[in-house]
Short mmCIF file of C-alpha atoms and ligand atoms in Angstrom, two decimals:
data_model
loop_
_atom_site.label_atom_id
_atom_site.label_comp_id
_atom_site.label_asym_id
_atom_site.label_seq_id
_atom_site.Cartn_x
_atom_site.Cartn_y
_atom_site.Cartn_z
CA MET O 1004 33.91 -103.92 -7.90
CA TYR O 1005 33.47 -103.33 -4.24
CA GLN O 1006 30.01 -103.13 -2.79
CA LYS O 1007 29.11 -101.06 0.24
CA THR O 1008 26.17 -98.79 1.20
CA GLY O 1009 24.46 -99.86 -2.01
CA LYS O 1010 26.53 -97.41 -4.01
CA SER O 1011 28.62 -98.79 -6.84
CA VAL O 1012 32.19 -97.62 -7.32
CA LYS O 1013 34.95 -98.64 -9.69
CA VAL O 1014 38.01 -100.14 -7.88
CA VAL O 1015 41.23 -98.89 -9.38
CA SER O 1016 43.80 -100.88 -7.28
CA PHE O 1017 44.40 -102.78 -4.01
CA LEU O 1018 47.33 -101.96 -1.83
CA PRO O 1019 48.24 -104.63 0.76
CA VAL O 1020 49.16 -103.19 4.18
CA LYS O 1021 51.72 -105.38 5.90
CA ASN O 1022 52.90 -105.77 9.49
CA VAL O 1023 56.49 -104.50 9.61
CA LYS O 1024 57.69 -107.35 11.81
CA SER O 1025 55.72 -110.33 10.60
CA LYS O 1026 55.52 -109.10 7.02
CA GLN O 1027 51.97 -110.32 7.05
CA THR O 1028 49.29 -108.52 5.17
CA VAL O 1029 46.94 -107.13 7.74
CA ALA O 1030 44.75 -105.02 5.54
CA TYR O 1031 44.09 -103.76 2.03
CA LEU O 1032 43.93 -100.27 1.01
CA VAL O 1033 41.37 -99.95 -1.69
CA LEU O 1034 41.56 -97.18 -4.19
CA TYR O 1035 38.33 -96.67 -5.97
CA GLU O 1036 36.78 -94.23 -8.35
CA ASP O 1037 33.37 -92.73 -7.60
CA ASN O 1038 32.07 -90.95 -10.71
CA ALA O 1039 29.21 -89.20 -8.97
CA ASN O 1040 31.53 -87.99 -6.23
CA ILE O 1041 33.99 -86.55 -8.68
CA GLN O 1042 31.17 -84.65 -10.29
CA SER O 1043 29.96 -83.46 -6.94
CA ILE O 1044 33.52 -82.48 -5.98
CA LEU O 1045 33.77 -80.60 -9.21
CA TYR O 1046 30.45 -79.00 -8.57
CA ASN O 1047 31.40 -78.09 -5.01
CA PHE O 1048 34.63 -76.66 -6.25
CA LYS O 1049 32.78 -74.37 -8.65
CA LEU O 1050 30.38 -73.36 -5.92
CA ILE O 1051 33.18 -72.60 -3.51
CA SER O 1052 34.98 -70.61 -6.17
CA LEU O 1053 31.82 -68.65 -6.85
CA ILE O 1054 31.25 -68.03 -3.17
CA LEU O 1055 34.86 -67.04 -2.80
CA PHE O 1056 34.56 -64.78 -5.76
CA ILE O 1057 31.36 -63.15 -4.47
CA GLY O 1058 32.93 -62.87 -1.04
CA LEU O 1059 35.97 -61.24 -2.53
CA PHE O 1060 33.82 -58.93 -4.57
CA LEU O 1061 31.79 -57.98 -1.51
CA LEU O 1062 34.99 -57.38 0.40
CA VAL O 1063 36.36 -55.16 -2.31
CA TYR O 1064 33.03 -53.41 -2.50
CA LEU O 1065 32.99 -52.91 1.26
CA PHE O 1066 36.50 -51.52 1.11
CA TYR O 1067 35.39 -49.27 -1.68
CA LEU O 1068 32.36 -48.11 0.32
CA GLN O 1069 34.56 -47.50 3.31
CA PHE O 1070 36.90 -45.54 1.13
CA ILE O 1071 34.08 -43.46 -0.31
CA ARG O 1072 32.67 -42.88 3.16
CA LYS O 1073 36.02 -41.79 4.49
CA LYS O 1074 36.47 -39.54 1.50
CA ALA O 1075 33.02 -38.06 1.97
CA LEU O 1076 33.68 -37.61 5.68
CA LYS O 1077 36.92 -35.91 4.86
CA GLU O 1078 35.20 -33.69 2.36
CA THR O 1079 32.43 -32.88 4.85
CA ALA O 1080 35.03 -32.08 7.45
CA GLN O 1081 36.80 -29.86 4.93
CA GLU O 1082 33.50 -28.20 4.01
CA GLN O 1083 32.77 -27.68 7.66
CA GLU O 1084 36.20 -26.23 8.14
CA LYS O 1085 35.61 -23.88 5.22
CA LEU O 1086 32.25 -22.95 6.69
CA LEU O 1087 33.82 -22.20 10.03
CA GLU O 1088 36.56 -20.28 8.23
CA LEU O 1089 33.81 -18.27 6.57
CA PHE O 1090 32.40 -17.39 9.98
CA ASP O 1091 35.91 -16.70 11.30
CA LYS O 1092 36.58 -14.22 8.54
CA GLY O 1093 33.10 -12.95 7.78
CA ASP O 1094 30.88 -10.47 9.58
CA ILE O 1095 28.67 -12.99 11.33
CA ALA O 1096 29.88 -14.41 14.66
CA LEU O 1097 28.91 -18.03 15.27
CA PHE O 1098 28.32 -19.39 18.77
CA ARG O 1099 27.57 -22.84 20.14
CA TRP O 1100 26.93 -23.04 23.83
CA HIS O 1101 25.62 -25.47 26.43
CA ASN O 1102 22.26 -25.22 28.03
CA ASP O 1103 23.81 -24.96 31.49
CA ILE O 1104 23.68 -22.33 34.16
CA HIS O 1105 26.62 -20.36 32.73
CA TRP O 1106 25.71 -20.98 29.14
CA SER O 1107 29.29 -22.14 28.75
CA VAL O 1108 30.61 -21.63 25.28
CA GLU O 1109 31.61 -24.73 23.29
CA TYR O 1110 32.55 -23.00 20.10
CA VAL O 1111 32.82 -19.42 18.93
CA SER O 1112 34.19 -18.03 15.69
CA ASN O 1113 37.31 -15.86 15.67
CA ASN O 1114 35.56 -12.75 14.47
CA VAL O 1115 33.75 -12.42 17.80
CA VAL O 1116 36.67 -10.15 18.67
CA SER O 1117 35.72 -7.59 16.03
CA LEU O 1118 32.11 -7.62 17.30
CA THR O 1119 32.73 -7.53 21.05
CA GLY O 1120 36.41 -6.64 21.51
CA TYR O 1121 36.88 -9.88 23.52
CA THR O 1122 38.81 -12.80 22.03
CA LYS O 1123 37.48 -16.21 21.23
CA GLU O 1124 39.62 -17.66 24.06
CA ALA O 1125 38.10 -15.28 26.63
CA PHE O 1126 34.70 -16.73 25.83
CA LEU O 1127 35.89 -20.33 25.66
CA LYS O 1128 37.61 -20.08 29.06
CA GLY O 1129 34.53 -18.45 30.52
CA GLU O 1130 36.42 -15.25 31.39
CA ILE O 1131 33.61 -13.33 29.85
CA GLU O 1132 29.97 -14.34 29.50
CA TYR O 1133 28.21 -12.98 26.47
CA PRO O 1134 24.92 -12.07 28.26
CA ASP O 1135 26.95 -9.70 30.47
CA LEU O 1136 27.59 -7.54 27.39
CA ILE O 1137 23.89 -7.05 26.64
CA ASP O 1138 22.28 -3.88 28.02
CA ALA O 1139 20.23 -4.68 31.12
CA GLU O 1140 16.81 -3.82 29.74
CA ASP O 1141 17.51 -5.50 26.40
CA LEU O 1142 18.70 -8.62 28.24
CA GLN O 1143 15.39 -8.77 30.11
CA ASN O 1144 13.56 -8.59 26.78
CA ALA O 1145 15.82 -11.23 25.19
CA LEU O 1146 15.24 -13.60 28.11
CA HIS O 1147 11.55 -12.98 27.86
CA GLU O 1148 11.65 -13.85 24.15
CA LEU O 1149 13.57 -17.01 25.01
CA THR O 1150 11.04 -18.11 27.64
CA GLU O 1151 8.25 -17.49 25.19
CA ALA O 1152 10.03 -19.55 22.51
CA PHE O 1153 10.45 -22.43 25.00
CA GLU O 1154 6.79 -22.29 25.89
CA LYS O 1155 5.80 -22.38 22.26
CA ASN O 1156 8.21 -25.25 21.68
CA LEU O 1157 9.94 -23.39 18.85
CA ASP O 1158 13.15 -24.63 17.22
CA ILE O 1159 14.51 -21.29 16.20
CA LEU O 1160 14.30 -17.80 17.66
CA LYS O 1161 15.11 -14.51 16.03
CA HIS O 1162 15.58 -11.92 18.74
CA GLN O 1163 14.64 -8.29 18.43
CA PRO O 1164 17.83 -6.29 17.83
CA TYR O 1165 19.48 -5.33 21.13
CA GLN O 1166 22.43 -3.26 22.25
CA ILE O 1167 25.72 -4.54 23.63
CA THR O 1168 28.65 -2.72 25.21
CA THR O 1169 31.97 -3.79 23.73
CA LYS O 1170 35.29 -4.09 25.56
CA GLU O 1171 36.15 -0.61 24.28
CA LYS O 1172 32.90 0.62 25.92
CA THR O 1173 31.26 1.41 22.61
CA LYS O 1174 27.63 0.55 21.93
CA LYS O 1175 26.63 -1.75 19.12
CA TRP O 1176 23.31 -3.02 17.83
CA VAL O 1177 23.20 -6.80 17.43
CA GLU O 1178 20.72 -9.12 15.81
CA GLN O 1179 20.78 -12.66 17.21
CA THR O 1180 19.27 -15.82 15.78
CA THR O 1181 19.36 -18.97 17.90
CA LEU O 1182 18.70 -22.58 16.98
CA PHE O 1183 17.73 -24.96 19.81
CA ILE O 1184 19.50 -28.32 19.65
CA ARG O 1185 17.77 -31.15 21.51
CA ASP O 1186 19.07 -34.51 22.78
CA GLU O 1187 17.34 -37.88 22.17
CA LYS O 1188 14.91 -37.13 24.97
CA GLY O 1189 13.89 -33.86 23.32
CA LYS O 1190 15.56 -31.74 26.01
CA ILE O 1191 17.50 -28.71 24.77
CA SER O 1192 21.17 -29.56 25.21
CA HIS O 1193 22.81 -26.88 23.13
CA PHE O 1194 22.19 -23.61 21.40
CA LEU O 1195 23.64 -22.69 18.05
CA GLY O 1196 23.41 -19.08 17.16
CA TYR O 1197 24.78 -16.26 15.10
CA LEU O 1198 25.22 -12.59 15.83
CA ILE O 1199 25.15 -9.84 13.26
CA ASP O 1200 26.31 -6.30 13.83
CA VAL O 1201 23.35 -4.22 12.63
CA SER O 1202 24.56 -0.87 14.00
CA LYS O 1203 24.85 0.64 10.53
CA ARG O 1204 21.36 -0.50 9.60
CA LYS O 1205 19.98 0.79 12.91
CA LYS O 1206 21.68 4.13 12.35
CA LEU O 1207 20.16 4.34 8.87
CA GLU O 1208 16.79 3.34 10.27
CA THR O 1209 17.00 6.09 12.88
CA GLN O 1210 18.03 8.56 10.21
CA LEU O 1211 15.16 7.38 8.02
CA GLN O 1212 12.75 7.70 10.90
CA GLN O 1213 13.97 11.23 11.58
CA LEU O 1214 13.69 11.98 7.89
CA ASN O 1215 10.16 10.57 7.85
CA GLU O 1216 9.19 12.67 10.83
CA HIS O 1217 10.66 15.70 9.13
CA LEU O 1218 8.79 14.78 5.96
CA LYS O 1219 5.59 14.36 7.94
CA GLU O 1220 6.03 17.81 9.45
CA GLU O 1221 6.80 19.22 6.02
CA ILE O 1222 3.70 17.56 4.54
CA GLU O 1223 1.54 18.82 7.38
CA LYS O 1224 2.93 22.31 6.84
CA ARG O 1225 2.34 22.14 3.09
CA THR O 1226 -1.15 20.66 3.55
CA SER O 1227 -2.12 23.43 5.90
CA GLU O 1228 -0.69 25.94 3.38
CA ILE O 1229 -2.76 24.30 0.63
CA LEU O 1230 -5.84 24.32 2.83
CA GLN O 1231 -5.20 27.98 3.57
CA LYS O 1232 -4.87 28.65 -0.14
CA ASP O 1233 -8.01 26.64 -0.82
CA LYS O 1234 -9.88 28.64 1.77
CA MET O 1235 -8.60 31.82 0.14
CA LEU O 1236 -9.75 30.53 -3.25
CA GLN O 1237 -13.15 29.72 -1.78
CA GLU O 1238 -13.40 33.24 -0.41
CA GLN O 1239 -12.33 34.68 -3.75
CA ALA O 1240 -14.84 32.51 -5.58
CA LYS O 1241 -17.54 33.68 -3.21
CA LEU O 1242 -16.52 37.29 -3.71
CA ALA O 1243 -16.54 36.82 -7.47
CA ALA O 1244 -19.98 35.24 -7.29
CA MET O 1245 -21.10 38.05 -5.05
CA GLY O 1246 -19.76 40.60 -7.54
CA GLU O 1247 -21.66 38.88 -10.32
CA MET O 1248 -24.72 38.79 -8.09
CA VAL O 1249 -24.51 42.50 -7.23
CA GLY O 1250 -24.34 43.20 -10.97
CA ALA O 1251 -27.45 41.07 -11.41
CA ILE O 1252 -29.28 42.80 -8.57
CA ALA O 1253 -28.42 46.22 -9.95
CA HIS O 1254 -30.24 45.14 -13.12
CA GLN O 1255 -33.03 43.55 -11.14
CA TRP O 1256 -33.60 46.76 -9.21
CA ARG O 1257 -33.16 49.22 -12.05
CA GLN O 1258 -36.65 48.74 -13.43
CA PRO O 1259 -38.62 48.76 -10.12
CA LEU O 1260 -36.52 51.67 -8.86
CA ASN O 1261 -37.35 53.55 -12.05
CA SER O 1262 -41.03 52.86 -11.67
CA LEU O 1263 -40.97 53.92 -7.98
CA ASN O 1264 -39.16 57.08 -8.99
CA ILE O 1265 -41.61 57.92 -11.76
CA ASN O 1266 -44.63 57.18 -9.61
CA ILE O 1267 -43.38 59.37 -6.78
CA GLN O 1268 -42.45 62.15 -9.23
CA ASN O 1269 -45.94 61.97 -10.69
CA LEU O 1270 -47.59 62.39 -7.29
CA ASP O 1271 -47.14 66.15 -7.59
CA ASP O 1272 -48.92 66.35 -10.95
CA ASP O 1273 -51.63 63.95 -9.76
CA TYR O 1274 -52.29 66.23 -6.80
CA GLU O 1275 -52.42 69.29 -9.05
CA GLU O 1276 -54.90 67.51 -11.25
CA GLY O 1277 -56.99 66.63 -8.18
CA LEU O 1278 -56.67 62.92 -8.84
CA ILE O 1279 -55.64 62.03 -5.35
CA ASP O 1280 -58.40 60.64 -3.21
CA LYS O 1281 -58.66 57.71 -0.79
CA GLU O 1282 -59.04 55.15 -3.59
CA PHE O 1283 -56.02 56.60 -5.41
CA ILE O 1284 -53.93 56.42 -2.28
CA ASP O 1285 -54.95 52.80 -1.57
CA GLU O 1286 -54.11 51.78 -5.13
CA PHE O 1287 -50.86 53.73 -5.02
CA ILE O 1288 -49.79 52.07 -1.77
CA ASP O 1289 -50.73 48.65 -3.14
CA LYS O 1290 -48.70 49.09 -6.34
CA GLN O 1291 -45.63 50.54 -4.71
CA THR O 1292 -45.73 47.87 -1.98
CA GLN O 1293 -45.70 45.19 -4.69
CA THR O 1294 -42.64 46.79 -6.25
CA ILE O 1295 -40.93 47.11 -2.90
CA ASN O 1296 -41.81 43.50 -2.04
CA PHE O 1297 -40.27 42.34 -5.31
CA MET O 1298 -37.07 44.22 -4.47
CA SER O 1299 -37.11 42.85 -0.97
CA GLN O 1300 -37.55 39.32 -2.35
CA THR O 1301 -34.41 39.85 -4.48
CA ILE O 1302 -32.48 40.76 -1.37
CA ASP O 1303 -33.82 37.70 0.47
CA ASP O 1304 -32.80 35.44 -2.41
CA PHE O 1305 -29.39 37.06 -2.41
CA ARG O 1306 -29.01 36.48 1.32
CA ASN O 1307 -30.13 32.89 1.05
CA PHE O 1308 -27.57 32.42 -1.63
CA PHE O 1309 -24.71 33.45 0.62
CA ARG O 1310 -25.97 31.85 3.80
CA VAL O 1311 -23.10 31.12 6.16
CA ASP O 1312 -24.59 28.07 7.82
CA LYS O 1313 -23.39 25.48 5.35
CA VAL O 1314 -25.83 22.67 6.02
CA LYS O 1315 -26.03 19.73 3.67
CA GLN O 1316 -29.60 18.82 2.85
CA ASP O 1317 -31.79 17.32 0.14
CA PHE O 1318 -33.18 19.85 -2.30
CA TRP O 1319 -35.00 19.84 -5.64
CA VAL O 1320 -32.77 20.86 -8.54
CA LYS O 1321 -35.44 22.66 -10.60
CA GLN O 1322 -36.55 24.93 -7.74
CA SER O 1323 -32.97 25.67 -6.84
CA ILE O 1324 -32.05 26.66 -10.40
CA GLU O 1325 -35.25 28.72 -10.77
CA ASN O 1326 -34.34 30.69 -7.64
CA THR O 1327 -30.92 31.41 -9.12
CA LEU O 1328 -32.40 32.44 -12.45
CA SER O 1329 -34.83 34.84 -10.79
CA LEU O 1330 -31.80 36.78 -9.62
CA VAL O 1331 -30.13 37.04 -13.03
CA ASN O 1332 -33.21 37.28 -15.25
CA ALA O 1333 -33.21 41.06 -15.53
CA GLN O 1334 -29.51 41.15 -16.31
CA LEU O 1335 -29.84 38.49 -19.03
CA LYS O 1336 -32.85 40.29 -20.51
CA SER O 1337 -30.87 43.53 -20.70
CA HIS O 1338 -28.30 41.69 -22.86
CA ASN O 1339 -31.07 40.18 -24.94
CA ILE O 1340 -30.28 36.68 -23.73
CA GLU O 1341 -33.04 34.11 -23.53
CA ILE O 1342 -32.75 31.41 -20.93
CA SER O 1343 -34.77 28.20 -20.73
CA LEU O 1344 -35.04 25.45 -18.13
CA GLN O 1345 -36.63 22.12 -18.99
CA GLY O 1346 -36.57 18.43 -18.16
CA GLU O 1347 -37.32 16.14 -15.25
CA ASP O 1348 -36.71 17.43 -11.77
CA PHE O 1349 -34.60 15.37 -9.39
CA MET O 1350 -33.31 15.58 -5.88
CA LEU O 1351 -29.74 16.41 -4.86
CA HIS O 1352 -27.92 16.35 -1.55
CA GLY O 1353 -25.48 19.10 -0.60
CA VAL O 1354 -25.18 22.73 0.43
CA GLU O 1355 -27.78 24.39 -1.79
CA GLY O 1356 -26.06 27.79 -1.78
CA GLU O 1357 -22.86 26.18 -3.13
CA PHE O 1358 -24.78 24.43 -5.90
CA GLN O 1359 -26.44 27.74 -6.85
CA GLN O 1360 -23.02 29.36 -6.93
CA VAL O 1361 -21.98 26.77 -9.56
CA ILE O 1362 -25.08 27.38 -11.68
CA LEU O 1363 -24.62 31.14 -11.40
CA ASN O 1364 -20.98 30.92 -12.46
CA ILE O 1365 -21.71 28.75 -15.50
CA ILE O 1366 -24.54 31.08 -16.56
CA SER O 1367 -22.39 34.18 -15.98
CA ASN O 1368 -19.61 32.69 -18.09
CA ALA O 1369 -22.12 31.90 -20.87
CA LYS O 1370 -23.46 35.45 -20.67
CA ASP O 1371 -19.88 36.85 -20.81
CA ALA O 1372 -19.09 34.70 -23.89
CA ILE O 1373 -22.31 35.79 -25.64
CA VAL O 1374 -21.67 39.46 -24.85
CA HIS O 1375 -18.00 39.15 -25.82
CA ASN O 1376 -18.94 37.60 -29.18
CA ARG O 1377 -21.61 40.26 -29.72
CA LYS O 1378 -24.30 37.67 -30.38
CA GLU O 1379 -27.52 39.48 -31.20
CA TYR O 1380 -29.74 36.76 -29.84
CA GLY O 1381 -28.11 35.05 -26.96
CA LYS O 1382 -29.39 31.66 -25.84
CA ILE O 1383 -28.68 29.69 -22.71
CA GLY O 1384 -30.39 26.31 -22.32
CA ILE O 1385 -30.57 24.24 -19.16
CA ARG O 1386 -31.79 20.64 -19.50
CA LEU O 1387 -32.31 18.17 -16.67
CA LYS O 1388 -32.02 14.54 -17.68
CA ASP O 1389 -31.15 11.30 -15.84
CA LYS O 1390 -29.55 13.06 -12.85
CA LYS O 1391 -27.60 15.28 -15.26
CA ILE O 1392 -27.71 19.03 -15.71
CA ILE O 1393 -26.66 20.12 -19.21
CA ILE O 1394 -26.02 23.81 -19.74
CA THR O 1395 -25.40 25.01 -23.30
CA ASP O 1396 -24.92 28.45 -24.80
CA ASN O 1397 -24.36 30.01 -28.20
CA GLY O 1398 -21.43 32.14 -27.16
CA GLY O 1399 -18.98 30.57 -29.65
CA GLY O 1400 -17.41 28.01 -27.31
CA ILE O 1401 -13.99 27.69 -25.66
CA PRO O 1402 -10.89 27.67 -27.91
CA GLU O 1403 -9.56 24.05 -28.04
CA GLU O 1404 -6.09 25.12 -26.91
CA ILE O 1405 -7.39 26.34 -23.56
CA ILE O 1406 -10.34 24.05 -22.94
CA LYS O 1407 -8.23 21.74 -20.73
CA ARG O 1408 -7.18 24.66 -18.55
CA VAL O 1409 -10.50 26.31 -17.70
CA PHE O 1410 -10.79 24.43 -14.37
CA GLU O 1411 -7.35 25.59 -13.20
CA PRO O 1412 -7.36 28.13 -10.38
CA TYR O 1413 -6.79 31.72 -11.58
CA PHE O 1414 -7.14 30.73 -15.23
CA THR O 1415 -9.06 33.51 -16.98
CA THR O 1416 -9.13 35.01 -20.46
CA LYS O 1417 -11.05 38.02 -19.27
CA GLU O 1418 -9.70 41.53 -18.86
CA GLN O 1419 -8.39 42.58 -15.49
CA GLY O 1420 -11.24 43.32 -13.13
CA MET O 1421 -13.64 41.28 -15.27
CA GLY O 1422 -12.55 37.78 -14.36
CA THR O 1423 -10.81 36.11 -11.44
CA GLY O 1424 -10.40 32.62 -12.89
CA VAL O 1425 -11.63 30.95 -9.71
CA GLY O 1426 -15.25 30.34 -10.73
CA LEU O 1427 -14.85 27.06 -12.61
CA TYR O 1428 -12.11 25.81 -10.27
CA MET O 1429 -14.43 26.21 -7.27
CA SER O 1430 -17.38 24.84 -9.27
CA LYS O 1431 -15.44 21.64 -9.92
CA ILE O 1432 -14.51 21.31 -6.24
CA ILE O 1433 -18.11 21.90 -5.14
CA ILE O 1434 -19.55 19.37 -7.60
CA GLU O 1435 -16.83 16.69 -7.39
CA GLN O 1436 -15.54 16.87 -3.82
CA ASN O 1437 -18.52 18.20 -1.88
CA MET O 1438 -21.38 16.65 -3.83
CA GLY O 1439 -19.91 13.46 -5.34
CA GLY O 1440 -20.71 14.38 -8.95
CA ARG O 1441 -18.62 15.24 -12.01
CA LEU O 1442 -18.28 18.43 -14.01
CA HIS O 1443 -17.03 18.42 -17.63
CA VAL O 1444 -17.01 20.81 -20.50
CA SER O 1445 -16.98 20.38 -24.27
CA ASN O 1446 -17.85 22.47 -27.29
CA THR O 1447 -20.96 22.22 -29.43
CA LYS O 1448 -21.38 23.81 -32.87
CA GLU O 1449 -22.60 27.06 -31.35
CA GLY O 1450 -20.91 27.32 -28.04
CA ALA O 1451 -19.90 25.60 -24.83
CA GLU O 1452 -21.64 22.72 -23.08
CA PHE O 1453 -21.16 22.12 -19.36
CA ILE O 1454 -22.43 18.83 -17.97
CA ILE O 1455 -22.93 18.29 -14.26
CA ASP O 1456 -23.35 14.56 -13.83
CA PHE O 1457 -24.57 12.84 -10.66
CA ILE O 1458 -24.86 9.32 -12.06
CA LYS O 1459 -22.85 6.95 -9.88
CA GLU O 1460 -20.39 4.83 -11.83
CA GLY O 1461 -20.53 1.04 -11.76
N1 ADP Z 2404 -19.41 29.33 -21.69
C1 ADP Z 2404 -18.14 29.66 -21.98
N2 ADP Z 2404 -17.80 30.01 -23.24
C2 ADP Z 2404 -16.53 30.37 -23.52
N3 ADP Z 2404 -15.51 30.38 -22.63
C3 ADP Z 2404 -15.80 30.04 -21.38
C4 ADP Z 2404 -17.11 29.65 -20.97
N4 ADP Z 2404 -17.05 29.33 -19.65
C5 ADP Z 2404 -15.77 29.52 -19.25
N5 ADP Z 2404 -15.01 29.93 -20.25
C6 ADP Z 2404 -13.57 30.22 -20.21
O1 ADP Z 2404 -13.06 29.70 -18.99
C7 ADP Z 2404 -12.35 30.70 -18.26
C8 ADP Z 2404 -12.42 30.43 -16.79
O2 ADP Z 2404 -13.72 30.64 -16.28
P1 ADP Z 2404 -13.92 30.94 -14.74
O3 ADP Z 2404 -13.16 29.92 -13.96
O4 ADP Z 2404 -15.35 31.05 -14.46
O5 ADP Z 2404 -13.17 32.29 -14.50
P2 ADP Z 2404 -13.59 33.76 -15.01
O6 ADP Z 2404 -15.04 33.71 -15.37
O7 ADP Z 2404 -13.33 34.59 -13.81
O8 ADP Z 2404 -12.69 34.04 -16.14
C9 ADP Z 2404 -12.97 31.98 -18.72
O9 ADP Z 2404 -12.08 33.08 -18.57
C10 ADP Z 2404 -13.26 31.69 -20.21
O10 ADP Z 2404 -12.12 31.87 -21.00
MG1 MG Z 2405 -16.60 32.79 -14.18
#
């Protein structure tokens, strides 16, 4: 055993080292075995192998990554090429240009030739500058849009469509979208943009606009025609109401005229009989004046009814209906028709004469139905309830197959000269459009029921 550094080793053999000349042993070479060292060598060997292995693996992996990256790059390049090919062959021209004084073109797709008539090379060599193609006024606008986009710090700008003049001197409408590309300092270094030929769309838009204008004119023409027709209908409805009214007045006057006639006729006999003295004359004048006043009142009511100054105002429903009834009372009596008005009064807002026209028309229709059906005892009832006016009759009602049509203009079942068919149409317009109410009809057991409803929905 050989002892050194306090570590014990096992000596395997001694080798004497001799001087070549003297043949004297000058030293010994000791071969020894160090167990711990062998283990550590073994251990180190494993470690190195592992490191080598990991290193190798990493290397392979790096190569693999590199390979993948290259492949991906190649694929991206291919994709990009395809994309550019798409622009070359498609309808959208792609531009990339520098933010310099000439806006020098860095890239432009082939199809720029079909848009502008100038080749890609002409742009790349700077023989032609794209802004020169834009119409002067449009260019001003486009530059204005650009300045505004800069000020707002936008990244993308979609210009309003503008016109360009191609090499062949034709005009085209173009829509341009530009992306601002900035350098590390945030300064715009490039622009990337595309141009679309929107001439066809613009042409269609112009056509559409012209068509719209034409349509507008047509609508205005038709509206004025309809208004004209409506005015005519209004006039007709008024005339019809007036006709009905004159019929009513004729009845209203028949009796007082008769009595005036008889009284005047009798004057002769009264004189013969010596009945005429001052008292007689005073009484006579008084009586006849009453009759004349009544007739005069009828005329006043009639005039009120057809007043031309159509002023909207608040009025009491009951009074208004009573005034209308006073005009038709005599006529209804002559047909043996009883009319009643009951319920709570309420206020309405509108042109009173128009409202009375509606009431008169509904009553006249009821009277016509009663007369037509030869009812011996005619009955017309008017009830006021919760802002509703309900008018019923016992004239037999409206046949179900025509009930939906009674509000149509010119719809009448009456003989020629007896009906115009505008009464209910105008009544509906007056109630629904002029007064904000609703007018419906339905049948009861005995006849028709018209409801004028002023209750606001909701
Ligand atoms: N109370 C009613 N009873 C039966 N039918 C009616 C009644 N009111 C209206 N009608 C029907 O509705 C139609 C249209 O009425 P209207 O518009 O006033 O026009 P016109 O009275 O001139 O015929 C009438 O011709 C009639 O057939
Ligand atoms: Mg009528």
